[in-house]
Amino acid sequence: MQALEDQRDVILSDLRGLIAGEVRADAIDRQLYASDGSIFEIRPLAVIRPRGAADVVACVQYAAEKQIPLHARGAGSGVAGESLGPGLVVDFAHDMRRILRTSGDTVRVQSGVVAERLGALLRTEGRIFGPDRGHSEATTIGGLIGVNAAGSRWLRYGSTRDRVRSLQVVTADGHLMELGVEPVDHPAPNEHPAKRPLVDRLARLLAENRQLIADHSPRTPIPRCGYDLDALTDDGRLDMIRLLAGSEGTLAMVTEATLATDPRPTHRGVVLLLFRSIDVAARSIEQVLAHRPDACELMDRRHLSLAREAEVRFDVLLPGDAEALLLAEFSGDDAVNVRDRVKRLADELRAEQSVFAARQAFDAQDIELFWSLATKTQPALLRIKGPQRPVPVVEDIAVPPPMIPDFLIRTQNALKRHQVTASIFCHAGQGQLHIQPFLDVFDPQQVGQMRRLAEDLYEQVFEVGGTISGEHGLGLARTAYLRRQVGPLYDVFRQVKSIFDPQGILNPGKIVGDDPELLTRHLRPAPVSSDEQAGPREQREVPTEEGPGMRDMVELQLDWHPSEVAAAAADCTRCGACRTQAPDTRMCPIFRIYPAEEASPRAKANLISGLLTGRLPLSELTRDKFKQVADLCVHCHMCRLECPARVDIPRLMRESKGAYVAANGLAISEWVFTRLELIDRVGSLLSPMSNWALRNRFMRWLGEKTLGIAQGRKLPRITSQPFLRRATRRRLTRPSRRGENKVAYFVDLYANYHDPQLAEALVAVLEHNGIEVYVPPVQRPAGMPSIASGALDHARRLARRNTSTLAEAVRQGYHIVATEPAAALCLAREYPQLLDDDDARLVAQNSSEACAFLWRLHRSGKLRLDFKPLHLTVGYHRPCHLAALEVGCPGRNLLGLIPATRVQHIEEGCSGMAGTFGLGRRNYRRSLRAGWKLISRLRDPDIQLGTTECSTCKIQMEQGTVKPTIHPIKLLALAYDLMPEIHFLLTTPGEELIVT
């Protein structure tokens, strides 16, 4: 590979002239594609993002000519390292993600289509693509085909190969052809001329080795290990799909696929069978399978414990003495029949006293809750902290289902012998066991322990007639053990590989490979320890031409020790869950509109890991390319909440942006957004002129050219009487030492300069409920734009000023409230990370978002309910920063207390505004794309107005409609009849460039 590295520039230049897609080979791009959901890391020569099959053909032809390895990649969610390699990584998920057509019971897709997106389309047609491997919200169809994924409902739908009707592939010599079930004796009409030699040579090889194949193929329900050669020929036809599905991109590159779909079940029922022993549960599997369920899942005690921790309802559903659980699902068109089948199974096992409890579900929400035991609890294993994590290395074992009880005993004995703890999850219908030992792959001793455990377990697998790989692929994790499983059949695999890929350029080293140490050769490198980071300065500072020397990694921008940074980055397993575009999640609004690897949250953790391990020089932190990737994080915190491992990506990105800004400073537009207080202060003094300029198209054009504020973006008026000035006149800025119920109001920028009516409404509502309000006079904006842009020195100055003022208020008995969720998030989470002092922690522990404070007041029975009816239908949007506070939907709940008010919760993800992100000219269109579903829902004629707690979400919600969006606090003040003038807002249409 060194020769290829030396020719990198020539290779890149050639490829850029050959294909229409992107060719990327920057150090950062290579780091992003160096890992996947596995424990391995290999930096590629370059990354190719083909725009279509023609690009793939050109790339393969060039690679064949130059002898360059090629590695097909979908979402990079595989756990065996099957998409990693030192050659050219071909990213099908970036551009080749179109659903081409649906026709009756089939659908034609490009290989980069995400399985969840396909499922969403089929759902509208009442159909389903059956194989449902975990992480389907990110996994691509090409990935499913590559490993022949099966998933939980294999009993009903089979594996992926059972649902593939034909494949468009590019062969190793660059031919584009359609493959399916091919006739052996004669060519099909209009057959590609390169197809017949493949078919003839393969058919001859299979005929010569028929008995060998029959004797050595796995006897598990999913005969998946290496190339599936058994039953490829039948009635004079050769099933090329059966061979290619599961070949891990080593025989051809799949560009399109025709898939079979099935009718969506009309009725479903799920039963949870609870056992006091995993052995008893395992022995009951055959009895459950006799009832012919669609799915049968076995979970151990560890999963049940995690479920109780993650979901309070499982405390009731899952008794503490439950040691194991079987989940069985049934479906059909007759609801009565489905209920009867579920009941018969539960009654039968109860009668035999095998189970001590059974829970049944037939309602869609209950079924979803039961299934979350498998879909949500399994990823929750990643949240376990400490150096020892669940390692996907022996997680793909499959044995004949009758052998599961015996094999579980063997597994437990092996774990004891090697003194390893593991979690066990099993697709019992197909005998697929996901065994994840807890190990530290950065510890050489435990790496040896991992290798010995794998060898021991695989010997047990061979003895019971199982297979080392059922649905996750061999990849780097298991290829070294394949020869021991299949014996002489391995040489036939070599010949199959040679027929399809004589030069060995397609994903070399996978399935067919000669490296006995492959399992441990490419493990991810360990982060540099804090002691090493504190080593000689000449090793730590990296001077650059572009700016000052890099700050020592110990001198962090935040109050965060280097070991914590390393741990946070290591928490990311690269599983790819953050690539989701599923509608029931909010994970990364930027990735949704720009589905590129660099936009995914895991990309940011990957880059930080690259810095900490030395794969990337520290000087990369000060380069524009790094900043471009970091800027794709808008600090919404949704990834932190929804990541299975709860990796704190926003904190990592603050760190990175802070280092960049410390070396290079802010761009003009970024400086403007971090100094909005100054602009508002001047604008308030000149409010008539300022508000005229906001409405004037020429002035807006000029503002875009000079300040970078999008000229089409609706903006709020600037008041001539900021709320803090009004508060002083009303003597709200004088603290009182009397009374028990009192709050200090942290106003922030929007309510002070743009919507003082909101601040007045909060004061009125609080005073109406007998709560004394104090407005600290010496307060500054919260500084979220500064934090999000990396201007951390400025953010820290704001934080110090605010925390010193607010901490004193807390000591006087005040609880702090903020009407702006971003401001509340700064107080609760950002300030303690910016400052290492008691004041910041005191403020964080005694602050709330205003609606959350009022909802707690209601739940304690202290909120007055003397509301007047408001005959309104309002569309409520929950801001991301409110979700980040993890307080639920208090604004929506409060509005539900108002008589005659109907609240429609619009859950269409992020508004797209993302603080000041959507204000800028550069991001304006992206912002609208991200929030278009929300805007469209607000156009529903049944909705009279929008409501949200966030000021920038309000701006976005009014961008595409004339309907007003009003803060819930204002509606409460109106319902209390405290501020009748708010009624005027309900019927005031928005202006072209000004929000209400």
XYZ file of C-alpha atoms in Angstrom, residues 4 122 211 251 327 330 348 444 701 719 785 909:
12
model
C -0.234 3.644 -3.647
C -43.868 1.168 1.912
C -20.494 -33.430 -2.300
C -17.464 -10.522 -5.400
C -40.679 -12.181 23.622
C -47.847 -13.189 16.275
C -49.648 -23.511 27.976
C -3.231 -5.455 25.610
C -29.806 43.482 1.076
C -38.324 48.069 21.110
C -24.432 32.070 20.163
C -38.315 17.518 14.491
